[in-house]
Coordinates of C-alpha atoms (C1' of nucleotides) in Angstrom, one line a residue:
Chain W
X1 CA -6.3 -22.7 -5.0
X2 CA -9.7 -23.3 -7.1
X3 CA -12.2 -20.4 -6.8
X4 CA -14.5 -21.4 -9.3
X5 CA -17.2 -23.5 -8.2
X6 CA -19.9 -25.5 -9.9
X7 CA -23.1 -27.3 -8.7
X8 CA -25.0 -29.8 -11.0
X9 CA -27.7 -32.0 -10.6
X10 CA -29.7 -34.6 -12.3
X11 CA -33.4 -34.9 -11.7
X12 CA -33.9 -37.4 -8.6
X13 CA -35.7 -40.3 -10.4
X14 CA -39.2 -41.7 -9.5
X15 CA -38.3 -45.4 -9.4
X16 CA -41.8 -46.7 -10.1
X17 CA -40.4 -48.8 -13.1
X18 CA -37.2 -50.0 -14.5
X19 CA -34.7 -47.3 -15.4
X20 CA -34.6 -46.4 -19.0
X21 CA -32.7 -44.7 -21.7
X22 CA -34.1 -41.5 -20.4
X23 CA -32.6 -41.7 -17.0
X24 CA -29.5 -42.5 -18.7
X25 CA -29.4 -39.6 -20.9
X26 CA -30.1 -37.2 -18.4
X27 CA -27.5 -38.4 -16.2
X28 CA -24.7 -38.7 -18.9
X29 CA -25.3 -35.2 -20.0
X30 CA -25.0 -33.9 -16.2
X31 CA -21.9 -36.2 -15.8
X32 CA -20.1 -35.0 -19.0
X33 CA -20.7 -31.5 -17.7
X34 CA -19.6 -32.3 -14.3
X35 CA -16.3 -33.9 -15.6
X36 CA -15.6 -31.1 -18.2
X37 CA -15.9 -28.2 -15.1
X38 CA -13.5 -30.7 -13.1
X39 CA -11.1 -30.6 -16.2
X40 CA -11.6 -26.9 -16.2
X41 CA -10.4 -26.5 -12.5
X42 CA -13.8 -26.2 -11.0
X43 CA -14.6 -27.4 -7.8
X44 CA -17.5 -29.4 -8.6
X45 CA -20.5 -30.9 -6.9
X46 CA -22.3 -33.3 -8.8
X47 CA -25.4 -34.5 -7.1
X48 CA -28.5 -37.2 -8.3
X49 CA -30.5 -39.7 -6.4
X50 CA -34.0 -41.0 -6.3
X51 CA -37.6 -39.6 -5.4
X52 CA -39.3 -42.2 -3.1
X53 CA -42.4 -40.7 -1.6
X54 CA -46.1 -40.9 -2.7
X55 CA -49.0 -43.1 -3.4
X56 CA -47.5 -45.2 -6.3
X57 CA -44.8 -46.4 -4.4
X58 CA -46.9 -47.1 -1.4
X59 CA -48.8 -49.3 -3.6
X60 CA -46.4 -50.7 -5.3
X61 CA -44.6 -51.6 -2.1
X62 CA -47.8 -53.4 -0.4
X63 CA -48.1 -55.0 -3.6
X64 CA -44.8 -56.5 -3.5
X65 CA -45.6 -57.4 0.2
X66 CA -42.8 -55.3 1.8
X67 CA -42.7 -52.1 3.8
X68 CA -42.3 -49.0 2.0
X69 CA -38.7 -48.0 2.8
X70 CA -37.9 -51.9 2.2
X71 CA -39.3 -51.4 -1.5
X72 CA -37.3 -48.1 -2.0
X73 CA -34.3 -49.7 -0.6
X74 CA -34.6 -52.2 -3.3
X75 CA -35.3 -49.8 -6.1
X76 CA -33.2 -46.8 -5.2
X77 CA -30.6 -49.7 -5.2
X78 CA -31.0 -50.4 -8.9
X79 CA -30.6 -46.6 -9.9
X80 CA -26.9 -46.7 -7.8
X81 CA -26.2 -49.8 -10.1
X82 CA -27.2 -47.9 -12.9
X83 CA -25.2 -45.2 -12.1
X84 CA -22.0 -47.2 -11.6
X85 CA -22.7 -49.1 -14.8
X86 CA -23.1 -45.2 -16.7
X87 CA -19.4 -44.4 -15.0
X88 CA -21.0 -41.1 -13.2
X89 CA -18.8 -39.1 -11.4
X90 CA -21.5 -38.2 -8.9
X91 CA -20.2 -36.7 -5.6
X92 CA -23.5 -37.6 -3.6
X93 CA -26.6 -39.9 -4.2
X94 CA -29.5 -38.7 -2.2
X95 CA -32.8 -40.0 -1.6
X96 CA -36.1 -38.5 -0.3
X97 CA -36.3 -41.1 2.2
X98 CA -33.3 -39.9 4.1
X99 CA -33.3 -37.8 7.5
X100 CA -31.4 -34.7 5.9
X101 CA -33.8 -34.6 3.6
X102 CA -36.7 -34.5 5.9
X103 CA -35.2 -32.0 8.2
X104 CA -34.7 -30.1 4.9
X105 CA -38.3 -30.3 3.7
X106 CA -39.9 -29.5 7.1
X107 CA -37.7 -26.5 7.2
X108 CA -38.6 -25.0 4.3
X109 CA -42.3 -25.5 4.8
X110 CA -42.1 -23.7 7.9
X111 CA -40.1 -20.9 6.4
X112 CA -43.2 -20.9 3.9
X113 CA -45.6 -20.7 6.6
X114 CA -43.7 -18.0 8.1
X115 CA -43.6 -15.8 5.2
X116 CA -47.4 -16.1 4.7
X117 CA -47.0 -18.5 1.3
X118 CA -49.0 -21.4 2.7
X119 CA -52.7 -21.8 3.7
X120 CA -55.3 -24.1 4.4
X121 CA -57.9 -24.9 2.2
X122 CA -59.7 -27.5 0.1
X123 CA -58.7 -29.2 -3.0
X124 CA -61.4 -30.1 -5.2
X125 CA -61.9 -31.6 -8.6
X126 CA -62.9 -34.5 -10.5
X127 CA -61.0 -37.5 -9.2
X128 CA -60.4 -41.0 -10.9
X129 CA -59.5 -43.4 -8.5
X130 CA -58.4 -45.9 -11.2
X131 CA -56.1 -43.4 -12.7
X132 CA -54.8 -41.7 -9.4
X133 CA -55.4 -38.4 -11.2
X134 CA -57.3 -35.5 -10.9
X135 CA -59.0 -33.5 -14.3
X136 CA -60.1 -30.1 -15.2
X137 CA -63.6 -29.7 -15.7
X138 CA -62.9 -29.6 -19.5
X139 CA -61.7 -32.9 -19.5
X140 CA -64.8 -34.6 -18.5
X141 CA -67.8 -35.6 -20.0
X142 CA -70.9 -37.2 -19.2
X143 CA -71.9 -40.6 -20.4
X144 CA -75.1 -42.5 -19.6
X145 CA -75.7 -40.3 -16.4
X146 CA -71.9 -40.6 -15.1
X147 CA -69.0 -38.7 -15.6
X148 CA -65.9 -39.9 -17.2
X149 CA -62.4 -38.6 -18.2
X150 CA -62.1 -37.5 -22.0
X151 CA -58.8 -38.6 -21.4
X152 CA -58.7 -42.2 -20.1
X153 CA -62.4 -43.0 -20.1
X154 CA -62.7 -43.8 -16.3
X155 CA -65.0 -43.0 -14.0
X156 CA -64.5 -39.9 -12.1
X157 CA -66.0 -38.4 -9.0
X158 CA -65.9 -35.0 -7.3
X159 CA -63.8 -34.9 -4.5
X160 CA -62.9 -32.2 -1.9
X161 CA -59.8 -33.0 0.1
X162 CA -58.5 -30.5 2.9
X163 CA -55.1 -29.5 1.4
X164 CA -52.3 -26.9 1.8
X165 CA -51.8 -24.4 -0.7
X166 CA -48.7 -22.6 -1.7
X167 CA -49.6 -18.9 -3.1
X168 CA -48.3 -19.4 -6.3
X169 CA -50.4 -16.9 -7.7
X170 CA -48.8 -14.2 -5.9
X171 CA -45.6 -15.1 -7.6
X172 CA -46.4 -14.1 -11.2
X173 CA -44.9 -10.6 -11.4
X174 CA -41.6 -11.5 -9.2
X175 CA -41.3 -14.8 -11.4
X176 CA -41.5 -12.7 -14.9
X177 CA -39.1 -10.1 -13.3
X178 CA -36.8 -13.1 -12.5
X179 CA -36.7 -14.3 -15.9
X180 CA -36.2 -10.8 -17.5
X181 CA -33.3 -10.2 -15.2
X182 CA -31.8 -13.8 -15.7
X183 CA -32.0 -14.3 -19.5
X184 CA -30.2 -17.9 -19.4
X185 CA -32.1 -19.1 -16.7
X186 CA -34.0 -21.5 -19.0
X187 CA -32.0 -23.3 -22.1
X188 CA -32.9 -23.6 -24.6
X189 CA -34.7 -20.5 -25.7
X190 CA -37.7 -22.3 -27.2
X191 CA -38.5 -23.7 -23.8
X192 CA -38.0 -20.1 -21.9
X193 CA -40.7 -18.4 -24.1
X194 CA -42.9 -21.6 -23.1
X195 CA -42.7 -21.0 -19.4
X196 CA -43.0 -17.3 -19.9
X197 CA -46.2 -17.3 -21.8
X198 CA -47.3 -20.1 -19.0
X199 CA -46.8 -17.7 -16.2
X200 CA -48.0 -14.7 -18.4
X201 CA -51.3 -16.7 -18.6
X202 CA -52.1 -16.7 -15.0
X203 CA -50.7 -18.8 -12.2
X204 CA -53.2 -20.9 -9.6
X205 CA -52.1 -21.6 -6.1
X206 CA -50.6 -24.9 -5.9
X207 CA -51.8 -27.8 -3.7
X208 CA -49.0 -28.9 -1.7
X209 CA -50.2 -31.3 0.4
X210 CA -52.5 -34.6 1.0
X211 CA -54.2 -36.6 3.2
X212 CA -55.0 -39.4 1.3
X213 CA -51.9 -41.5 1.8
X214 CA -49.2 -41.6 4.5
X215 CA -45.9 -42.4 2.7
X216 CA -44.3 -39.2 2.6
X217 CA -43.1 -36.0 5.0
X218 CA -45.6 -35.0 7.4
X219 CA -46.4 -31.4 7.1
X220 CA -45.0 -30.0 10.6
X221 CA -47.5 -29.4 13.2
X222 CA -50.3 -31.5 11.4
X223 CA -49.6 -35.2 11.2
X224 CA -52.8 -35.3 9.0
X225 CA -51.0 -34.1 6.1
X226 CA -48.2 -35.3 3.8
X227 CA -46.2 -32.7 1.9
X228 CA -47.2 -33.3 -1.7
X229 CA -44.6 -34.1 -4.7
X230 CA -43.0 -30.9 -5.7
X231 CA -42.0 -29.3 -2.5
X232 CA -40.6 -32.6 -1.4
X233 CA -38.8 -33.7 -4.2
X234 CA -37.3 -30.2 -5.5
X235 CA -35.7 -29.7 -2.1
X236 CA -33.4 -32.4 -2.5
X237 CA -31.5 -30.3 -4.4
X238 CA -31.0 -28.2 -1.1
X239 CA -31.2 -31.3 1.3
X240 CA -27.7 -32.5 -0.2
X241 CA -25.9 -29.5 0.8
X242 CA -27.2 -29.8 4.4
X243 CA -29.7 -26.8 4.0
X244 CA -31.0 -25.6 6.4
X245 CA -27.8 -25.3 7.9
X246 CA -26.6 -22.3 6.4
X247 CA -23.3 -22.3 7.7
X248 CA -22.4 -25.6 6.1
X249 CA -19.5 -25.6 3.9
X250 CA -21.2 -27.3 1.4
X251 CA -23.9 -24.9 1.5
X252 CA -22.3 -22.0 1.7
X253 CA -19.9 -22.9 -1.2
X254 CA -22.6 -24.7 -3.6
X255 CA -25.8 -22.8 -3.4
X256 CA -27.2 -21.5 -5.4
X257 CA -26.9 -24.5 -7.9
X258 CA -25.3 -23.8 -11.2
X259 CA -27.0 -26.2 -13.0
X260 CA -30.3 -28.4 -12.9
X261 CA -30.4 -31.0 -15.7
X262 CA -33.8 -32.0 -16.6
X263 CA -36.1 -33.6 -19.3
X264 CA -38.6 -31.0 -21.1
X265 CA -41.4 -33.2 -19.1
X266 CA -40.5 -31.7 -15.7
X267 CA -39.3 -28.2 -16.9
X268 CA -42.5 -26.5 -15.4
X269 CA -41.9 -27.6 -11.9
X270 CA -38.0 -26.5 -12.2
X271 CA -38.7 -23.3 -14.0
X272 CA -42.0 -22.3 -12.0
X273 CA -42.5 -23.8 -8.7
X274 CA -39.0 -23.9 -7.7
X275 CA -37.9 -20.7 -8.3
X276 CA -41.2 -19.4 -6.6
X277 CA -40.8 -21.8 -3.4
X278 CA -37.3 -20.2 -3.4
X279 CA -38.0 -16.6 -3.6
X280 CA -40.7 -16.9 -1.3
X281 CA -38.3 -18.4 1.5
X282 CA -35.8 -16.0 0.4
X283 CA -33.4 -18.5 -0.7
X284 CA -31.6 -17.9 -4.3
X285 CA -32.5 -19.5 -6.8
X286 CA -30.6 -21.7 -9.1
X287 CA -28.7 -20.2 -12.0
X288 CA -29.7 -22.4 -14.8
X289 CA -32.1 -24.8 -15.9
X290 CA -31.3 -26.9 -19.0
X291 CA -34.0 -28.7 -20.3
X292 CA -33.4 -31.7 -22.8
X293 CA -35.4 -33.3 -25.1
X294 CA -36.4 -37.3 -25.4
X295 CA -34.8 -40.2 -26.4
X296 CA -37.0 -41.8 -29.2
X297 CA -36.5 -44.8 -31.0
X298 CA -37.7 -45.4 -34.4
X299 CA -40.2 -48.0 -35.9
X300 CA -38.1 -50.6 -34.0
X301 CA -39.8 -49.4 -30.9
X302 CA -43.2 -50.8 -31.2
X303 CA -41.5 -54.3 -31.8
X304 CA -41.9 -56.4 -28.7
X305 CA -39.2 -58.9 -29.8
X306 CA -37.0 -55.8 -30.2
X307 CA -38.4 -54.1 -27.1
X308 CA -35.1 -54.1 -25.3
X309 CA -33.6 -51.6 -27.8
X310 CA -34.1 -48.9 -25.1
X311 CA -32.8 -50.6 -22.2
X312 CA -29.5 -48.9 -21.5
X313 CA -28.1 -51.5 -19.5
X314 CA -28.2 -54.2 -22.3
X315 CA -26.9 -51.5 -24.7
X316 CA -23.9 -50.9 -22.5
X317 CA -23.4 -54.7 -22.2
X318 CA -23.3 -55.1 -25.8
X319 CA -21.5 -51.9 -26.9
X320 CA -19.8 -50.9 -23.8
X321 CA -20.3 -47.7 -21.8
X322 CA -18.0 -45.3 -23.5
X323 CA -19.4 -46.3 -26.8
X324 CA -23.0 -45.5 -25.6
X325 CA -22.3 -42.3 -24.1
X326 CA -20.5 -41.1 -26.8
X327 CA -23.3 -42.1 -29.2
X328 CA -26.0 -40.5 -27.1
X329 CA -24.0 -37.4 -26.6
X330 CA -23.1 -36.9 -30.4
X331 CA -26.5 -38.0 -32.2
X332 CA -28.7 -36.1 -30.0
X333 CA -29.0 -32.5 -31.3
X334 CA -29.0 -29.8 -28.4
X335 CA -32.1 -29.5 -26.6
X336 CA -34.3 -31.4 -29.3
X337 CA -35.6 -34.8 -29.1
X338 CA -33.3 -37.6 -30.5
X339 CA -34.1 -40.5 -32.5
X340 CA -31.7 -43.8 -31.6
X341 CA -31.3 -47.0 -33.1
X342 CA -29.0 -50.0 -33.2
X343 CA -27.7 -49.2 -36.8
X344 CA -27.0 -45.7 -36.4
X345 CA -25.2 -46.4 -33.0
X346 CA -23.2 -49.2 -35.0
X347 CA -22.3 -46.4 -37.3
X348 CA -21.3 -43.9 -35.0
X349 CA -19.4 -46.1 -33.0
X350 CA -17.5 -47.4 -36.2
X351 CA -16.9 -44.3 -38.2
X352 CA -16.0 -41.9 -35.1
X353 CA -14.5 -44.0 -32.5
X354 CA -12.7 -46.9 -34.4
X355 CA -11.9 -45.3 -37.6
X356 CA -11.4 -41.9 -36.7
X357 CA -10.2 -41.4 -33.2
X358 CA -9.2 -45.1 -32.4
X359 CA -7.3 -45.7 -35.6
X360 CA -5.6 -42.3 -35.4
X361 CA -4.5 -43.5 -32.1
X362 CA -3.6 -46.9 -33.0
X363 CA -1.5 -45.8 -36.5
X364 CA 0.5 -43.8 -34.4
X365 CA 1.5 -45.9 -31.7
X366 CA 2.0 -48.6 -33.9
X367 CA 4.5 -46.5 -36.1
X368 CA 6.4 -45.4 -33.2
X369 CA 6.3 -48.7 -31.6
X370 CA 7.9 -50.2 -34.7
X371 CA 10.2 -47.8 -36.1
X372 CA 11.3 -45.7 -32.9
X373 CA 11.3 -48.2 -30.0
X374 CA 8.3 -46.4 -28.3
X375 CA 10.7 -43.3 -28.2
X376 CA 9.9 -39.9 -30.0
X377 CA 12.0 -36.4 -29.7
X378 CA 10.8 -33.6 -31.0
X379 CA 13.3 -31.0 -32.8
X380 CA 12.5 -27.3 -32.7
X381 CA 12.3 -26.6 -36.2
X382 CA 8.7 -26.6 -37.2
X383 CA 7.3 -26.2 -41.0
X384 CA 4.5 -24.4 -42.2
X385 CA 2.1 -27.3 -42.0
X386 CA 3.2 -28.2 -38.6
X387 CA 2.3 -24.2 -37.7
X388 CA -1.0 -24.8 -39.6
X389 CA -2.5 -27.6 -38.0
X390 CA -1.4 -26.0 -34.5
X391 CA -3.4 -23.0 -35.4
X392 CA -6.2 -24.8 -36.6
X393 CA -6.5 -27.0 -33.5
X394 CA -6.0 -23.9 -31.2
X395 CA -9.0 -21.9 -32.9
X396 CA -11.3 -24.7 -32.8
X397 CA -10.3 -25.5 -28.8
X398 CA -11.0 -21.9 -28.4
X399 CA -14.6 -22.2 -29.1
X400 CA -15.1 -25.5 -26.8
X401 CA -15.7 -23.7 -23.5
X402 CA -18.4 -21.6 -25.0
X403 CA -20.3 -24.7 -26.2
X404 CA -19.9 -26.5 -23.1
X405 CA -21.1 -23.3 -21.2
X406 CA -24.4 -23.5 -23.5
X407 CA -24.6 -27.5 -22.8
X408 CA -24.3 -27.9 -26.7
X409 CA -22.5 -31.2 -26.2
X410 CA -23.1 -32.4 -29.8
X411 CA -21.6 -29.7 -31.3
X412 CA -18.5 -29.7 -28.9
X413 CA -18.0 -33.3 -29.7
X414 CA -18.1 -32.5 -33.6
X415 CA -15.7 -29.9 -33.3
X416 CA -13.4 -32.2 -31.2
X417 CA -13.5 -34.8 -33.7
X418 CA -12.8 -32.1 -36.2
X419 CA -9.6 -31.8 -34.8
X420 CA -9.0 -36.0 -35.5
X421 CA -9.8 -35.2 -38.9
X422 CA -7.1 -32.6 -38.9
X423 CA -4.6 -34.8 -37.6
X424 CA -5.3 -37.8 -39.9
X425 CA -4.9 -35.6 -42.9
X426 CA -1.8 -34.2 -41.4
X427 CA -0.3 -37.8 -41.2
X428 CA -1.4 -38.6 -44.5
X429 CA 0.0 -35.4 -46.2
X430 CA 3.3 -35.6 -44.5
X431 CA 3.9 -39.3 -45.0
X432 CA 6.3 -40.0 -42.0
X433 CA 6.6 -43.6 -43.6
X434 CA 8.6 -42.4 -46.4
X435 CA 11.2 -40.9 -43.9
X436 CA 12.4 -43.6 -42.1
X437 CA 15.8 -43.9 -43.4
X438 CA 15.8 -40.5 -45.6
X439 CA 15.0 -38.1 -42.6
X440 CA 14.6 -39.2 -39.1
X441 CA 14.4 -35.9 -37.5
X442 CA 11.7 -34.9 -39.5
X443 CA 10.0 -37.9 -38.8
X444 CA 10.3 -37.5 -35.3
X445 CA 8.6 -34.3 -35.3
X446 CA 5.7 -35.4 -37.5
X447 CA 5.3 -38.3 -34.9
X448 CA 5.7 -35.8 -31.9
X449 CA 3.1 -33.5 -33.1
X450 CA 0.9 -36.2 -34.0
X451 CA 1.0 -37.5 -30.3
X452 CA 0.5 -33.8 -29.3
X453 CA -2.9 -33.8 -31.1
X454 CA -3.5 -37.1 -29.7
X455 CA -3.2 -36.0 -26.2
X456 CA -5.3 -32.6 -27.0
X457 CA -8.3 -34.8 -28.3
X458 CA -8.3 -36.9 -25.7
X459 CA -8.1 -34.6 -22.8
X460 CA -11.2 -32.9 -24.6
X461 CA -12.8 -36.1 -25.0
X462 CA -12.1 -37.4 -21.6
X463 CA -15.5 -36.0 -20.5
X464 CA -17.5 -38.0 -22.7
X465 CA -15.3 -40.9 -23.0
X466 CA -13.7 -41.3 -19.6
X467 CA -12.0 -44.8 -20.0
X468 CA -10.7 -44.8 -23.3
X469 CA -9.0 -41.8 -23.2
X470 CA -7.6 -42.4 -19.9
X471 CA -5.9 -45.6 -21.6
X472 CA -4.2 -43.0 -24.1
X473 CA -3.1 -40.6 -21.5
X474 CA -1.8 -43.2 -19.2
X475 CA -0.1 -44.5 -22.5
X476 CA 1.4 -41.2 -23.2
X477 CA 2.6 -40.6 -19.5
X478 CA 0.4 -37.4 -19.1
X479 CA 0.3 -36.6 -15.9
X480 CA -3.2 -36.7 -14.1
X481 CA -2.6 -33.4 -13.1
X482 CA -2.2 -31.9 -16.6
X483 CA -5.2 -33.5 -18.1
X484 CA -7.0 -30.2 -18.0
X485 CA -8.1 -27.4 -20.1
X486 CA -5.6 -25.0 -19.0
X487 CA -2.9 -27.8 -20.3
X488 CA -4.0 -27.1 -23.8
X489 CA -3.2 -23.5 -23.9
X490 CA 0.3 -24.4 -24.3
X491 CA 1.7 -25.0 -27.7
X492 CA 4.0 -27.7 -27.1
X493 CA 2.4 -29.7 -24.2
X494 CA 4.1 -32.6 -24.2
X495 CA 8.0 -33.1 -23.2
X496 CA 10.4 -33.0 -26.2
X497 CA 11.3 -36.6 -25.7
X498 CA 8.5 -39.1 -25.3
X499 CA 8.2 -42.5 -24.0
X500 CA 5.2 -44.2 -24.9
X501 CA 3.7 -47.5 -23.5
X502 CA 1.9 -50.2 -25.8
X503 CA -1.6 -49.1 -26.5
X504 CA -4.4 -51.5 -27.3
X505 CA -7.0 -51.0 -29.9
X506 CA -9.5 -49.0 -28.4
X507 CA -12.8 -49.3 -30.0
X508 CA -13.6 -52.8 -31.6
X509 CA -15.3 -52.3 -35.1
X510 CA -18.7 -53.6 -35.2
X511 CA -19.5 -55.8 -38.6
Chain B
rG1 C1' -59.0 -23.8 -31.0
rG2 C1' -55.0 -20.3 -28.8
rC3 C1' -49.7 -19.6 -28.4
rG4 C1' -44.6 -21.2 -30.4
rA5 C1' -40.7 -23.7 -33.1
rG6 C1' -39.5 -26.0 -37.6
rG7 C1' -39.9 -28.1 -42.9
rU8 C1' -32.2 -27.5 -46.4
rA9 C1' -28.5 -33.6 -50.2
rG10 C1' -30.5 -41.0 -49.0
rC11 C1' -30.0 -39.9 -43.0
rU12 C1' -28.5 -36.1 -38.7
rC13 C1' -28.2 -31.2 -39.1
rA14 C1' -24.9 -26.3 -40.2
rG15 C1' -26.0 -21.7 -43.0
rU16 C1' -23.5 -15.1 -39.7
rU17 C1' -26.5 -8.4 -41.2
rG18 C1' -30.5 -10.8 -48.3
rG19 C1' -25.2 -11.0 -52.6
rU20 C1' -21.5 -14.6 -57.4
rU21 C1' -21.0 -22.2 -58.5
rA22 C1' -25.8 -23.8 -51.1
rG23 C1' -22.4 -26.7 -47.0
rA24 C1' -20.6 -30.4 -42.8
rG25 C1' -20.5 -35.8 -41.1
rC26 C1' -22.5 -40.3 -42.4
rA27 C1' -23.9 -43.3 -46.4
rC28 C1' -22.8 -44.2 -52.2
rA29 C1' -19.1 -44.5 -56.2
rG30 C1' -14.1 -43.9 -58.3
rG31 C1' -8.5 -42.7 -57.4
rA32 C1' -3.8 -42.4 -55.7
rC33 C1' -1.0 -44.5 -51.2
rU34 C1' 0.1 -48.2 -47.2
rC35 C1' 1.9 -46.3 -41.0
rA36 C1' -3.3 -47.9 -38.8
rU37 C1' -9.1 -51.5 -36.7
rA38 C1' -9.3 -53.1 -45.8
rA39 C1' -8.7 -48.0 -41.2
rG40 C1' -6.9 -42.9 -43.5
rC41 C1' -6.4 -39.2 -47.3
rC42 C1' -8.3 -37.1 -52.5
rU43 C1' -12.1 -36.6 -56.1
rG44 C1' -16.9 -37.2 -57.4
rG45 C1' -22.3 -38.0 -57.9
rG46 C1' -26.7 -36.5 -55.6
rG47 C1' -30.7 -30.6 -53.1
rU48 C1' -36.2 -26.1 -58.4
rC49 C1' -33.3 -24.7 -49.7
rG50 C1' -42.0 -27.3 -48.1
rG51 C1' -45.5 -24.9 -51.9
rC52 C1' -47.4 -20.1 -54.3
rG53 C1' -47.2 -14.9 -54.5
rG54 C1' -44.5 -10.4 -53.3
rU55 C1' -40.6 -6.5 -52.3
rU56 C1' -35.6 -6.1 -54.4
rC57 C1' -30.8 -5.2 -59.3
rG58 C1' -30.5 -9.9 -56.4
rA59 C1' -33.9 -14.2 -51.6
rC60 C1' -32.4 -20.5 -48.3
rU61 C1' -32.1 -15.4 -45.9
rC62 C1' -37.5 -10.1 -45.5
rC63 C1' -43.4 -9.9 -46.8
rG64 C1' -48.2 -12.3 -47.5
rC65 C1' -51.1 -16.8 -48.0
rC66 C1' -51.3 -22.3 -48.0
rC67 C1' -49.7 -27.3 -46.9
rC68 C1' -47.0 -30.3 -43.1
rU69 C1' -44.4 -31.8 -38.4
rC70 C1' -43.5 -31.1 -33.5
rG71 C1' -43.8 -28.6 -28.8
rC72 C1' -46.7 -25.9 -24.7
rU73 C1' -51.9 -25.1 -23.1
rA74 C1' -51.0 -26.7 -14.5
rC75 C1' -51.1 -30.4 -9.9
rC76 C1' -48.7 -39.0 -12.6
rA77 C1' -43.6 -38.3 -12.1

RNA sequence: GGCGAGGUAGCUCAGUUGGUUAGAGCACAGGACUCAUAAGCCUGGGGUCGGCGGUUCGACUCCGCCCCUCGCUACCA
């Protein structure tokens, strides 16, 4: 029985615009980790979804001549389609407009009222109607007798609005203590330091309701107020496990969340508000938050004629989903921003996928088809060169769990591709084509070992490029139940006699 | 302004507690081979490791100053 469990989430996306590469990137990271954990015999629950409340949505809907929910149905569906296109293996898709989420948020609210962490007061500030945003007094200048925002230059007015507040200020010390006790709560470390410094500089209470619009979840016992943004949005992670039903199987099994994958732009809300809410409600905070960087595009970005460069749907249509996933995961360094371009994408596909892994599979499968009638038999005797590559591969595999544990996917990929280098070199050095007539036994041994290497690489790359690696593992007749990490612990993972099925070219080169 | 991260080959990055000729992948140039998607393998060019100064027998690695880039500095998400 599986006793290891892993609950992983993406942010819930705010669908006020079209999905872009950043959405795709967050989701693919989470999917890669989810798939890896499943392959490592974890019981995984992988959640994604959409955040559908707020004034922006309400306005966009009325502009489109639709009721808010009708509008949300449409746009949420666009994100669902993206998930299919990205080949996500999510177990659930949550929408903040669902009943289970309403119940969950309202219950959490009541918990916070009961604990004394919510009070009614007035939210005051300089508000810009056109920006739909409040500004601090130091962001305001007076020009011709009128107050304007230094940021946008738009007119602001002093607004006082009745609002419920969360006593965030009361949680400073407890949060700092929590960060101290949970050194890996925020990854990477540079982000963790930012958060800690921010909390140390002092926290203000947080406005958590609005009366200026209606599209949202009502405050319990106060129909005037709608619960505002974060208390609504973040709670999705609980709602999907059927909170507040604490005896529900999903909740009992998967809370606290193992990992929230987010972009650095929403770090504060996840790293400060979220644990504060949960601690206040006496709920255990999540284990870890991984804050990744942004996907940037080079000089091409500004070009309107090439403005679609960042559109993930088009990239996937042109280059393929495995290719796109591989590129994004390989190219962007752990935790930092990544620059992407069509040129480096094509380069990456050609060198890593087509020339290296793809061609490795092709050369071995073709050779076996042409010289062994698709059947390979291994003989016991191993040479030093065989043992050498087996050991080197084992050493590399030994470090992979740690890399994935640190969400260091790009280093993980480089290590796995390294096995492909080793294997190509092994075949070159052993020259099986010279043994066709002179030493068929040795030739078979070489080919058998090459196939084992291919099987290992394919299992290890499976979380990143699931479609292509499945083709290879199918052709190798590796049982589905064996496509996991513990299977790789053995030295001889394939049976001694192997029949392979034909394998088509996996990745076309881009010329 | 304050706090923080970083500046290493054309590009993306590794460099453990300071120790001999500074590494990888991609890109580029040669070579031998031929099973393979003219792929793979081998060899090579190319770096005053941001600048200046200091500590040391010895610094990419420690210290000081300077230059440059980036992030955070709360209620759009």
